[in-house]
PDB file of C-alpha atoms and ligand atoms in Angstrom:
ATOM      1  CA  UNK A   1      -3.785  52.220 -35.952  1.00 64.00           C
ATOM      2  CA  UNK A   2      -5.322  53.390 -39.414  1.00 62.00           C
ATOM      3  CA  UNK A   3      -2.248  56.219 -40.428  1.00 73.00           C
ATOM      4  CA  UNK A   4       0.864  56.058 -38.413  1.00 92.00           C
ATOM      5  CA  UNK A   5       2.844  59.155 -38.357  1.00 96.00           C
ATOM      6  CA  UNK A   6       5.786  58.429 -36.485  1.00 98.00           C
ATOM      7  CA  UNK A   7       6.640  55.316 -34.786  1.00 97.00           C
ATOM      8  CA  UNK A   8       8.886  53.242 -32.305  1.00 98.00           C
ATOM      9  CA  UNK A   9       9.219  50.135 -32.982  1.00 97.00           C
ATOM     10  CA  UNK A  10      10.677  47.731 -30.577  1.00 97.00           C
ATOM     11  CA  UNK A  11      12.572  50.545 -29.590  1.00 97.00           C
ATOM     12  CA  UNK A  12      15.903  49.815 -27.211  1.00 97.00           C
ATOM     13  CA  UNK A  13      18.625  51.967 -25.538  1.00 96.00           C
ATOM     14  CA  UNK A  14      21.301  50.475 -23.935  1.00 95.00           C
ATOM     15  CA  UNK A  15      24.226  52.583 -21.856  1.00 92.00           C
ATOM     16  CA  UNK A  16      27.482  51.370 -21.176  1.00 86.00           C
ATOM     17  CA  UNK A  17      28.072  47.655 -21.692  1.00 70.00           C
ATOM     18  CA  UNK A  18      28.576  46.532 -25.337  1.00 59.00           C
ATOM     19  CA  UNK A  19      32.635  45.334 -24.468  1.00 58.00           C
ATOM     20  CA  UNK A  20      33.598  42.161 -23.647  1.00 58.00           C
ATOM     21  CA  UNK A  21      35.533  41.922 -19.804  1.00 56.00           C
ATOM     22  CA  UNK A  22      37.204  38.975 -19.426  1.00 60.00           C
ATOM     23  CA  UNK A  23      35.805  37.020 -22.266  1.00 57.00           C
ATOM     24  CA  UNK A  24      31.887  37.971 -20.750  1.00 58.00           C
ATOM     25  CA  UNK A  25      29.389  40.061 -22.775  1.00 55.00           C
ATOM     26  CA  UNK A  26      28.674  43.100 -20.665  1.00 60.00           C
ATOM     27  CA  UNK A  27      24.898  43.836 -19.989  1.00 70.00           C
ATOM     28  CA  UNK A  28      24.429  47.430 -19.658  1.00 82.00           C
ATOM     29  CA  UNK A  29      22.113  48.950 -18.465  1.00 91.00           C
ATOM     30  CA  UNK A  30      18.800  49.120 -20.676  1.00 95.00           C
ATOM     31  CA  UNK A  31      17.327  52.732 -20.195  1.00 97.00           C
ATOM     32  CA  UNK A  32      14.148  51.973 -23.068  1.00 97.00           C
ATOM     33  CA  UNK A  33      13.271  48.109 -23.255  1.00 97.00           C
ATOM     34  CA  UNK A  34      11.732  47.023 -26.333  1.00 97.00           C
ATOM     35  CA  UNK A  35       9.263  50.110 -26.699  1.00 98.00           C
ATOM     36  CA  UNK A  36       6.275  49.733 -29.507  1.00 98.00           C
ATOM     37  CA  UNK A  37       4.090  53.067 -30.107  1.00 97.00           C
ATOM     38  CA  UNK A  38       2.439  54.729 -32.919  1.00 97.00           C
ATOM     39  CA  UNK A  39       1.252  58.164 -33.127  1.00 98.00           C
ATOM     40  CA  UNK A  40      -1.129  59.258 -35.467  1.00 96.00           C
ATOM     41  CA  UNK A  41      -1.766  62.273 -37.547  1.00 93.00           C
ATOM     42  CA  UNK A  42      -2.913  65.555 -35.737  1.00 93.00           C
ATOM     43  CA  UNK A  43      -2.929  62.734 -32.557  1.00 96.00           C
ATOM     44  CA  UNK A  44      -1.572  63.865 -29.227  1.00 97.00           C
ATOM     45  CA  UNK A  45       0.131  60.957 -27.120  1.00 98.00           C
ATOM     46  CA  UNK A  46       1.197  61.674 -23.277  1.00 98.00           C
ATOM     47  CA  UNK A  47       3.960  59.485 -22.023  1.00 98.00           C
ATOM     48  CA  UNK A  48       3.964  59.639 -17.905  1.00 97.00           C
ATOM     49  CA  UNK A  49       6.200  57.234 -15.686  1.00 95.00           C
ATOM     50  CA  UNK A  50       8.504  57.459 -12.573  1.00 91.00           C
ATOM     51  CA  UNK A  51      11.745  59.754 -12.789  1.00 93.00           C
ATOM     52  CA  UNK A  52      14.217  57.355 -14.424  1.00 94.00           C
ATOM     53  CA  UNK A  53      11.610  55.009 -16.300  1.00 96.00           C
ATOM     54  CA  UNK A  54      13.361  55.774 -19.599  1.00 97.00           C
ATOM     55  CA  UNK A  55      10.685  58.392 -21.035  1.00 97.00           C
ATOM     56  CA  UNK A  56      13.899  61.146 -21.911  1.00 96.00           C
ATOM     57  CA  UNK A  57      15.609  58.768 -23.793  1.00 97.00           C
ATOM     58  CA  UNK A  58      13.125  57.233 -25.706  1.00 98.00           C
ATOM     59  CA  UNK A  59      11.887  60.820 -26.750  1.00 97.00           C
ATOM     60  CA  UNK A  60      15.238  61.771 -27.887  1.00 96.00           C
ATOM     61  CA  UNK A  61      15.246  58.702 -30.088  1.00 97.00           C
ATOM     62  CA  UNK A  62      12.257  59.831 -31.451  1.00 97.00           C
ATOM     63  CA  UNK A  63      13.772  62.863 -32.593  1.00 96.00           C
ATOM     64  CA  UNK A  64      16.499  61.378 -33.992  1.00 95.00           C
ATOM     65  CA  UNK A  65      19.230  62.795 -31.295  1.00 94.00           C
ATOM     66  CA  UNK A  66      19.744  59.543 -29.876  1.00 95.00           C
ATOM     67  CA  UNK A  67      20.251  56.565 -31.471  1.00 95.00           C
ATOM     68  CA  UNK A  68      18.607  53.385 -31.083  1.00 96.00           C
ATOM     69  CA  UNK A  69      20.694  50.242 -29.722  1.00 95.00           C
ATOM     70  CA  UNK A  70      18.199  47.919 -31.013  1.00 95.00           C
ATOM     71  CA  UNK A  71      14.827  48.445 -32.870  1.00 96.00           C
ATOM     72  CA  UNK A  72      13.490  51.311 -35.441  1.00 97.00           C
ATOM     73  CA  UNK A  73      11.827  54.730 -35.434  1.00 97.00           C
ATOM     74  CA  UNK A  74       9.286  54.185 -38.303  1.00 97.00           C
ATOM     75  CA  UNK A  75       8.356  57.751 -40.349  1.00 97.00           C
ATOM     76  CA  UNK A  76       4.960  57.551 -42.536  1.00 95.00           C
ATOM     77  CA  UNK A  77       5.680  53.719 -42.541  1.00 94.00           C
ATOM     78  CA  UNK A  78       8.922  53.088 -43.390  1.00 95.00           C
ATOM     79  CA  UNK A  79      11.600  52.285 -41.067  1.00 96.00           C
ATOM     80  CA  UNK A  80      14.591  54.455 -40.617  1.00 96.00           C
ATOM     81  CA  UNK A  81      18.464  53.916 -39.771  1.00 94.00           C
ATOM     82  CA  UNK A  82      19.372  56.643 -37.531  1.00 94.00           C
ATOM     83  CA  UNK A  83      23.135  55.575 -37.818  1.00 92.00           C
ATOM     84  CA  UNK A  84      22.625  57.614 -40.893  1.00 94.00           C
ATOM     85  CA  UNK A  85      22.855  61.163 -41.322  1.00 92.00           C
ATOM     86  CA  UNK A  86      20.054  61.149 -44.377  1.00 93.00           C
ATOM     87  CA  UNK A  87      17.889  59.349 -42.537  1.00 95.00           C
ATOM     88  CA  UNK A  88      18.315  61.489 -39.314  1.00 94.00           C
ATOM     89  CA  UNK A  89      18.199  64.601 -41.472  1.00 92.00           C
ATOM     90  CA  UNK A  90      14.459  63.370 -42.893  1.00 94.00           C
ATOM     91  CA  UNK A  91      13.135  62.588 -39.047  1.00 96.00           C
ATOM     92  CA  UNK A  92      14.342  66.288 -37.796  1.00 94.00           C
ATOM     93  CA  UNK A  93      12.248  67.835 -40.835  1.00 93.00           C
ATOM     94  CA  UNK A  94       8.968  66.394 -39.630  1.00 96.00           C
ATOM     95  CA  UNK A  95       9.955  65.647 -35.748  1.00 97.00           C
ATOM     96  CA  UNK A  96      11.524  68.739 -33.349  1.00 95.00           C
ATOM     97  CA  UNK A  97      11.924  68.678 -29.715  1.00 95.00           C
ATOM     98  CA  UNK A  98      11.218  70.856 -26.933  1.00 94.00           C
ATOM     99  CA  UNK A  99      13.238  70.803 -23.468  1.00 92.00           C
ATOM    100  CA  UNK A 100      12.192  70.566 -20.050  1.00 88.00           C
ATOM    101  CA  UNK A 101      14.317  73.818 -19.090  1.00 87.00           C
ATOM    102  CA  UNK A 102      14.246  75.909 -21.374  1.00 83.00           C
ATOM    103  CA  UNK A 103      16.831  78.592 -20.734  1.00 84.00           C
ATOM    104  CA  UNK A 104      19.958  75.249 -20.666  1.00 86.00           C
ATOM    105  CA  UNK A 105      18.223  74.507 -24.118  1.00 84.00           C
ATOM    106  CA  UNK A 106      19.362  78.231 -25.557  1.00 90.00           C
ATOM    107  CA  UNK A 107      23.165  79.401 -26.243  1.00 93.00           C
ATOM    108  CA  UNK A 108      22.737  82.469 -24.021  1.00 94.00           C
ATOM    109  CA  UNK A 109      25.600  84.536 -25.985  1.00 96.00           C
ATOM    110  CA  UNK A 110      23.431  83.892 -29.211  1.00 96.00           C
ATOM    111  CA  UNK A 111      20.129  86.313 -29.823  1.00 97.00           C
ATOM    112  CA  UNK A 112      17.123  83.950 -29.410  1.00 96.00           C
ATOM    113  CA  UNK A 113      16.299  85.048 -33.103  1.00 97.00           C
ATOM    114  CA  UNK A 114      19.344  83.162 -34.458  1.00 96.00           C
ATOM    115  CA  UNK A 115      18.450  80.261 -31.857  1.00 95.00           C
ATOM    116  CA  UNK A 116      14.794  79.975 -33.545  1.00 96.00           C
ATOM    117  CA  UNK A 117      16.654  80.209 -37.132  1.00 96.00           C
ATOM    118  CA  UNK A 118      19.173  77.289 -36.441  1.00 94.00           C
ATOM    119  CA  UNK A 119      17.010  74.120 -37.270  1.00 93.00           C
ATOM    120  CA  UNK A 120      16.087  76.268 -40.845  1.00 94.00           C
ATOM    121  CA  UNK A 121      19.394  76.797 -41.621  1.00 92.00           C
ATOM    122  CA  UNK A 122      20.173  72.521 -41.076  1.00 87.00           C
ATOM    123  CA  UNK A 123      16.685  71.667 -42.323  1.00 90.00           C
ATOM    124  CA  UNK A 124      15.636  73.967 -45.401  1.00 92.00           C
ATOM    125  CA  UNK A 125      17.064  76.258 -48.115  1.00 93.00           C
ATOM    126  CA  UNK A 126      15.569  78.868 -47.323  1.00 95.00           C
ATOM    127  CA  UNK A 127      17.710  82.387 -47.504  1.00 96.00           C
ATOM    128  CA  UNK A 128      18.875  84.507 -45.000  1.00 95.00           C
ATOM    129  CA  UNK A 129      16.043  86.991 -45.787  1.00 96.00           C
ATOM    130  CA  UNK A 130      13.183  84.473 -45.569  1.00 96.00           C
ATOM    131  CA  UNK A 131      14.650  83.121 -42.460  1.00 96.00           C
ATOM    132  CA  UNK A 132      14.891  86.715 -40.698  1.00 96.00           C
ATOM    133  CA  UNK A 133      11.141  87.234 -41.818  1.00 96.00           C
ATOM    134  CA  UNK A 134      10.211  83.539 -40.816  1.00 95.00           C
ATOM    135  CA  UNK A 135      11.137  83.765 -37.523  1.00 97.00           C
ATOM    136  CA  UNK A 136       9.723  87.349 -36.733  1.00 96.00           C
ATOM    137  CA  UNK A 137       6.559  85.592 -37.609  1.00 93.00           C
ATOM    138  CA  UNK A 138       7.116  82.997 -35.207  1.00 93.00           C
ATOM    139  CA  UNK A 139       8.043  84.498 -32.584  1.00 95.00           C
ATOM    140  CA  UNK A 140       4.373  86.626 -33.005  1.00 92.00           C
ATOM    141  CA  UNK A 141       2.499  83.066 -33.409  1.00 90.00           C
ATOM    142  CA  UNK A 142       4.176  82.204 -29.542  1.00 91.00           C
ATOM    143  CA  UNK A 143       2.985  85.513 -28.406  1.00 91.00           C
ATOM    144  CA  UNK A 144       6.213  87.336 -28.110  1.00 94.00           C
ATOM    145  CA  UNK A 145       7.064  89.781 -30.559  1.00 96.00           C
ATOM    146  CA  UNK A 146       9.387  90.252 -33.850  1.00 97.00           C
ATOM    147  CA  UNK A 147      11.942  92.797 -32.388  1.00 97.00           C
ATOM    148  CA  UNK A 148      12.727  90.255 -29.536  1.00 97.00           C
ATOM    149  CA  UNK A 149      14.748  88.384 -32.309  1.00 97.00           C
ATOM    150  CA  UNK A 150      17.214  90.757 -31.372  1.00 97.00           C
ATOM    151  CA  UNK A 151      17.794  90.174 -27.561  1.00 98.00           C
ATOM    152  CA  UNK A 152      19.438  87.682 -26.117  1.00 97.00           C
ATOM    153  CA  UNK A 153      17.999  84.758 -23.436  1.00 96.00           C
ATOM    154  CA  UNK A 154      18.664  86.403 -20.038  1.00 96.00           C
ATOM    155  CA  UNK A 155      16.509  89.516 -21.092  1.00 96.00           C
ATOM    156  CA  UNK A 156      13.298  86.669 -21.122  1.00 95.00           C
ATOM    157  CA  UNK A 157      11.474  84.791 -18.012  1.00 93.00           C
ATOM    158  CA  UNK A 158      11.130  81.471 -17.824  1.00 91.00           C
ATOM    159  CA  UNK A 159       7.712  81.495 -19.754  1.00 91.00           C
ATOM    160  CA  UNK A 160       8.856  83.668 -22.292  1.00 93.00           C
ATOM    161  CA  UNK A 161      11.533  81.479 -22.897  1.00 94.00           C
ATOM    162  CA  UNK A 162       9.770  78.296 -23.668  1.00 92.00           C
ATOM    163  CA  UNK A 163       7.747  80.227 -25.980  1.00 93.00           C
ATOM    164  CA  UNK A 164      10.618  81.050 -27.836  1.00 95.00           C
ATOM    165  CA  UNK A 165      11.506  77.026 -27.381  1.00 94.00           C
ATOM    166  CA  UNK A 166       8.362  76.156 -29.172  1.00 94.00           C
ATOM    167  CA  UNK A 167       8.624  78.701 -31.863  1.00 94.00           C
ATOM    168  CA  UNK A 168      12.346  77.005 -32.462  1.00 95.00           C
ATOM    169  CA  UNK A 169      10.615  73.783 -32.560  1.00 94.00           C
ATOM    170  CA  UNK A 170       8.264  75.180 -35.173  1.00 93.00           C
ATOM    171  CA  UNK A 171      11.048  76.888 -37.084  1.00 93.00           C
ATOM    172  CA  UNK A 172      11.190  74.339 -40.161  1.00 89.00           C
ATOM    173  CA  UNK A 173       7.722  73.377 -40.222  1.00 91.00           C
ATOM    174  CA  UNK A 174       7.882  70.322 -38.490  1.00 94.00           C
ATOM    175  CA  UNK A 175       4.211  67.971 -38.736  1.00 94.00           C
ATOM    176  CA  UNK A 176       5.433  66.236 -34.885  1.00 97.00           C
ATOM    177  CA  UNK A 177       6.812  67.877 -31.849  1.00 97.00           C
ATOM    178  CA  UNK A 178       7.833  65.947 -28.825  1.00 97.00           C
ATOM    179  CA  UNK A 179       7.959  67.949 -25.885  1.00 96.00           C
ATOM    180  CA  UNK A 180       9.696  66.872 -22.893  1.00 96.00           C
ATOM    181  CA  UNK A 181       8.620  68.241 -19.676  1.00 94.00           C
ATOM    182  CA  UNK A 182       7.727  71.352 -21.243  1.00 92.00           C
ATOM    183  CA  UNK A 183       5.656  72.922 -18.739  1.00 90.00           C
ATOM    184  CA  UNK A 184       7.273  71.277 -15.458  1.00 87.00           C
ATOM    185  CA  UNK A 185       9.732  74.674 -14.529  1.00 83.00           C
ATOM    186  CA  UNK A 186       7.212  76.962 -14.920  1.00 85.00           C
ATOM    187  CA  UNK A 187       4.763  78.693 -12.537  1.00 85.00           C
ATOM    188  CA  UNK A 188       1.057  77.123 -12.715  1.00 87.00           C
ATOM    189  CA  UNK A 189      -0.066  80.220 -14.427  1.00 86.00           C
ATOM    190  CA  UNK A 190       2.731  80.027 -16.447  1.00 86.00           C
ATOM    191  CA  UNK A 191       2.317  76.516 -17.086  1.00 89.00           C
ATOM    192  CA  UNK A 192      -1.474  76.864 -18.261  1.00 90.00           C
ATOM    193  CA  UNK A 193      -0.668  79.863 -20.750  1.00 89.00           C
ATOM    194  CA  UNK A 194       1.605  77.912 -22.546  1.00 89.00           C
ATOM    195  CA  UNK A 195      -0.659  74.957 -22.674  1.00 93.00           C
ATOM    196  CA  UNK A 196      -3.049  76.965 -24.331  1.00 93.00           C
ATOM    197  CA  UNK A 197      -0.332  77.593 -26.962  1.00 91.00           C
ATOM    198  CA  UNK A 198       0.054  74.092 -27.359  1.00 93.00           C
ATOM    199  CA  UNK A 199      -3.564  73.592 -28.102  1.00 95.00           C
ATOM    200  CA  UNK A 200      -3.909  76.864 -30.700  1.00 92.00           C
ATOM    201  CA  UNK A 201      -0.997  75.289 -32.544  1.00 91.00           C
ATOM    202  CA  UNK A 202      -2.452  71.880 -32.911  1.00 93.00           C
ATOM    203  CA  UNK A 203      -5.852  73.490 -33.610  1.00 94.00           C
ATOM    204  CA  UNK A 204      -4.430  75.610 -36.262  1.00 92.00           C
ATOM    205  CA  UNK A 205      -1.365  73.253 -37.608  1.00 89.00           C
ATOM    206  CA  UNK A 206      -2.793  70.074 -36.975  1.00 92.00           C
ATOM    207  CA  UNK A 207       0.166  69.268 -35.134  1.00 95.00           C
ATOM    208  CA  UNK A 208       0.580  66.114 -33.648  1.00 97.00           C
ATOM    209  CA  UNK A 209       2.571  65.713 -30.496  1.00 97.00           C
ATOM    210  CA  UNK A 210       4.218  63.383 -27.827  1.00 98.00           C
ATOM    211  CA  UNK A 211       3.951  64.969 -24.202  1.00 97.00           C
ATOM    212  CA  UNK A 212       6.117  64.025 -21.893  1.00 97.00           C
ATOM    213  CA  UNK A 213       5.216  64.664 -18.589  1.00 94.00           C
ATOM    214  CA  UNK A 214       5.146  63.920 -14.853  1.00 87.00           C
ATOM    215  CA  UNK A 215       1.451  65.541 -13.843  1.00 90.00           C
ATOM    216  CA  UNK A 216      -0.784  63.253 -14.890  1.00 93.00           C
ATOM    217  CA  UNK A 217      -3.503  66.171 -14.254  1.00 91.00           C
ATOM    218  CA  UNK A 218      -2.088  67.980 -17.493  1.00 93.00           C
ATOM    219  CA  UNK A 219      -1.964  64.971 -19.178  1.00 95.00           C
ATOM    220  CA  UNK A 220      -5.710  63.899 -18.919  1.00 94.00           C
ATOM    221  CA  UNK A 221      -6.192  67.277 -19.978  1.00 92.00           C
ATOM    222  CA  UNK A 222      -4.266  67.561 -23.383  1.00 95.00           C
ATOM    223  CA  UNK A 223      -3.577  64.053 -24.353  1.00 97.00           C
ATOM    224  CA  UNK A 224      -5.732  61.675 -26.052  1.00 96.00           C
ATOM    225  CA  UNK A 225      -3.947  58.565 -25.718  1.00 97.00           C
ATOM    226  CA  UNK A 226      -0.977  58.172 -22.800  1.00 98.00           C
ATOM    227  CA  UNK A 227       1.584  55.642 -22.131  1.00 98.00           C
ATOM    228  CA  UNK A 228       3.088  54.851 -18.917  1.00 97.00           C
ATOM    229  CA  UNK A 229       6.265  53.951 -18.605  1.00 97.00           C
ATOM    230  CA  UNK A 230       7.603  51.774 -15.711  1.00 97.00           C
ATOM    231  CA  UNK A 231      11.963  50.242 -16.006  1.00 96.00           C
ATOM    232  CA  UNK A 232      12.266  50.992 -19.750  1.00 97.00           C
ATOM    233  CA  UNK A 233       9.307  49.417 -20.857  1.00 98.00           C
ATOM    234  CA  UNK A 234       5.251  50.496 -21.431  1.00 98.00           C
ATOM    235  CA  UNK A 235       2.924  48.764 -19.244  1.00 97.00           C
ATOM    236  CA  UNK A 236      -0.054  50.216 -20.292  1.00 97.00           C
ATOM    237  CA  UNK A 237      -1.950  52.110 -23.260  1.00 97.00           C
ATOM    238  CA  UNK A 238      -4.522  53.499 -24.400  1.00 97.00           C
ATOM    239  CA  UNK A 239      -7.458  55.805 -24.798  1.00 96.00           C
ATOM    240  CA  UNK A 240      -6.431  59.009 -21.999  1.00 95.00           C
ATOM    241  CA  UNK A 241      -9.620  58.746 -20.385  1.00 93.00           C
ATOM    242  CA  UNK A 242     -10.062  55.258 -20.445  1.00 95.00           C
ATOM    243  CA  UNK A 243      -6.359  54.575 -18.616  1.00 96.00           C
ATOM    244  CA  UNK A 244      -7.101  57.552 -15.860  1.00 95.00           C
ATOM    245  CA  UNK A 245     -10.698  56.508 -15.051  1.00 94.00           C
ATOM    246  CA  UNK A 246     -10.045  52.357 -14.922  1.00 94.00           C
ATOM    247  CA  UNK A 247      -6.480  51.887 -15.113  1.00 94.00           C
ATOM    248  CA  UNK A 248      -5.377  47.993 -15.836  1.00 93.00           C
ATOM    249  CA  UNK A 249      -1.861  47.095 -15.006  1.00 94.00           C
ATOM    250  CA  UNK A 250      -0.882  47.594 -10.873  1.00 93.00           C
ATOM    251  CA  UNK A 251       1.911  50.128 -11.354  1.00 93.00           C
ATOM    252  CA  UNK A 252      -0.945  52.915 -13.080  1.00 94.00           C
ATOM    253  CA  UNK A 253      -3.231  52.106 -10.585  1.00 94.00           C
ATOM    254  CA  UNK A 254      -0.765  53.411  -7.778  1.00 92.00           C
ATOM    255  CA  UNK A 255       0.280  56.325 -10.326  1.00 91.00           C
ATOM    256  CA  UNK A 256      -3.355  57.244 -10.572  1.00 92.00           C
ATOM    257  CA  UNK A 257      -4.186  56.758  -7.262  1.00 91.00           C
ATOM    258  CA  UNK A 258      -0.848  58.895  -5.986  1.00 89.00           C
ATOM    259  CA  UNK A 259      -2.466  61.917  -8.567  1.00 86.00           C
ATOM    260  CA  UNK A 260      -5.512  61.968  -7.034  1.00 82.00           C
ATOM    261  CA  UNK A 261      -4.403  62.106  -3.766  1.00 81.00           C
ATOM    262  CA  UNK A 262      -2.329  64.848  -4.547  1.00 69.00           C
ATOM    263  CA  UNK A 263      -4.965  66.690  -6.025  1.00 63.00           C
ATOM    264  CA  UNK A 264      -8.240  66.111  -4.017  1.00 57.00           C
TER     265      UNK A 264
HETATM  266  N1  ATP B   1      23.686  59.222 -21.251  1.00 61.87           N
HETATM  267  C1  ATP B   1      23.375  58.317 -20.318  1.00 61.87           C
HETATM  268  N2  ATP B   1      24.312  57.478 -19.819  1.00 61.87           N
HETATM  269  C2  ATP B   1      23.999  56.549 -18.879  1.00 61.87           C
HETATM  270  N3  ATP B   1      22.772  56.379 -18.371  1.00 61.87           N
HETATM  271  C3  ATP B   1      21.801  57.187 -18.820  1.00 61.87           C
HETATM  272  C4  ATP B   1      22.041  58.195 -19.804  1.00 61.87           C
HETATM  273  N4  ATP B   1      20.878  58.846 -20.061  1.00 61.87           N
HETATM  274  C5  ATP B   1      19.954  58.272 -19.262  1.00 61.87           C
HETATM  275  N5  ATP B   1      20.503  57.277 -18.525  1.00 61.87           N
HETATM  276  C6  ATP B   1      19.803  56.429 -17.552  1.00 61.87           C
HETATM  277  O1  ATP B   1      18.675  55.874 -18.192  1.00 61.87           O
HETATM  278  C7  ATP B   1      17.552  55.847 -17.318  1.00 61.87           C
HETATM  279  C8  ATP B   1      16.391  56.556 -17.971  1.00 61.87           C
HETATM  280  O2  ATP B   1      16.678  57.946 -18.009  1.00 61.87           O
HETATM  281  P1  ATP B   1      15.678  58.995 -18.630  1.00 61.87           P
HETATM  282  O3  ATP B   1      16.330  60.311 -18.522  1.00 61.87           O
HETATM  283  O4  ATP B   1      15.272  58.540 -19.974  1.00 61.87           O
HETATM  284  O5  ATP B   1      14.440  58.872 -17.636  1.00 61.87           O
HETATM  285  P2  ATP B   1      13.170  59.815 -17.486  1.00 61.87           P
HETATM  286  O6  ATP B   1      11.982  58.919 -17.460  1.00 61.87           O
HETATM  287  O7  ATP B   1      13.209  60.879 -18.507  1.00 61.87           O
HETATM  288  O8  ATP B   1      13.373  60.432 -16.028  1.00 61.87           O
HETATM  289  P3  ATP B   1      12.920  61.894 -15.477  1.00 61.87           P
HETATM  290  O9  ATP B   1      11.445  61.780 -15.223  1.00 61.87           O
HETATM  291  O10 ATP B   1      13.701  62.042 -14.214  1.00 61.87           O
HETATM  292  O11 ATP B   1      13.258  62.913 -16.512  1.00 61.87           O
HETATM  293  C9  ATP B   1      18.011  56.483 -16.021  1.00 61.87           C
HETATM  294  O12 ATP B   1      18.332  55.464 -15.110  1.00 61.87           O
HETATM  295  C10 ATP B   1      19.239  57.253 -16.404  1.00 61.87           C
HETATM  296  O13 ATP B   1      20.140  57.313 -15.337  1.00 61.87           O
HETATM  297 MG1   MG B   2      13.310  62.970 -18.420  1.00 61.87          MG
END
């Protein structure tokens, strides 16, 4: 790949384990196996794969809020140690998540203003004053308006609430989001009006993003390259329409196939 933006490489998460019971080294169990990927500039990558195949974990990585048992997340290049605070500090400026459901990802007794502000406050020096005007903006760019900085989550739907996710996400200026599931507990109408969001932003922002998701339909639709994920590892790549229309490896041919039926 010509630029890479952001990158795992070799990627591996490993829970539990790690001790030694009776003089044997425990296993684990490997939730991400050894996972390459680039993403480049302005690029959006789906990931798709069976509940369990690892593709929460590896995106958290990404982000920086998890942190790798084996293997790198490479920034512009260069490899980063995300047992460091620095170096986790420099992937949240240019990386920021959004969650699946988005009213668990919001302190409900905080106003969703001061939720969007929290990554600037971490993440920039910006003032008080430029964050209050900042965020007022945002919340405008995700089609909600600047006096809802004031209310709190339960006074938003579902929709509404991702929004405000996204405009969080896009509250320091971040050149990557990851989005995990964004669009999976929302209505279908729902669903496609904040998929149009997604779209305006990386129109306007040149944003590049990694979209997790389980409906492969979406993903066709957004993504230009996907990875499927199968036990922790990718078993295929490439080019969105190339994967959906002639898939390679077994497992993405019964994915594919599954989608279709599902749809047709
Ligand atoms: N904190 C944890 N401790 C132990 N096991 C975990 C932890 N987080 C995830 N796992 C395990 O790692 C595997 C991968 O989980 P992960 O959430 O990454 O999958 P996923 O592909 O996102 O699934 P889904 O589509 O259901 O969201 C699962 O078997 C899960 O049980
Ligand atoms: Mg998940």
């Amino acid at each position: 790949m010509p630029d890479p933006l952001l990158e795992a490489r070799a990627l591996t998460r490993r829970f539990g384990g790690g001790r030694r019971l009776f003089g044997r080294a425990r296993e684990g169990f490997v939730a991400v196996d050894g996972v390459t990927l680039a993403l480049a500039r302005g690029e959006t990558l789906g990931i798709v794969g069976e509940s369990g195949s690892g593709k929460s974990t590896l995106s958290r990585m990404l982000v920086g809020l998890a942190i790798p048992s084996e293997g790198t997340v490479g920034l512009d290049g260069a490899a980063l140690d995300l047992r460091r605070g620095r170096d986790r500090r420099r992937l949240q400026r240019r990386v920021q998540m959004v969650f699946q459901d988005p009213a668990s990802a919001m302190n409900p007794r905080k106003t969703v203003g001061a939720s969007v502000a929290a990554p600037m406050v971490g993440l920039t020096d910006w003032n008080a004053e430029r964050r209050r005007a900042r965020v007022g903006e945002l919340l405008e760019v995700v089609g909600l308006r600047a006096d809802h900085a004031s209310r709190h989550p339960h006074e938003f739907s579902g929709g509404q609430l991702q929004r405000i996710g996204i405009a969080r996400a896009l509250a320091a200026e971040p050149d990557i989001v990851v989005l995990d599931e964004p669009v999976s507990a929302l209505d279908v109408s729902v669903q496609a009006q904040v998929l149009a969001l997604l779209r305006r932003l990386r129109e306007e922002r040149g944003l590049a993003m990694i979209f997790v998701s389980h409906d492969l339909a979406v993903v066709e639709q957004l993504c230009d390259r996907v990875a499927v994920m199968r036990r922790g590892r990718v078993v295929e790549e490439g080019d969105c329409r190339t994967v959906f229309s002639a898939p390679s490896d077994g497992y993405t041919k019964e994915l594919v196939a599954a989608a279709r039926r599902f749809t047709t």
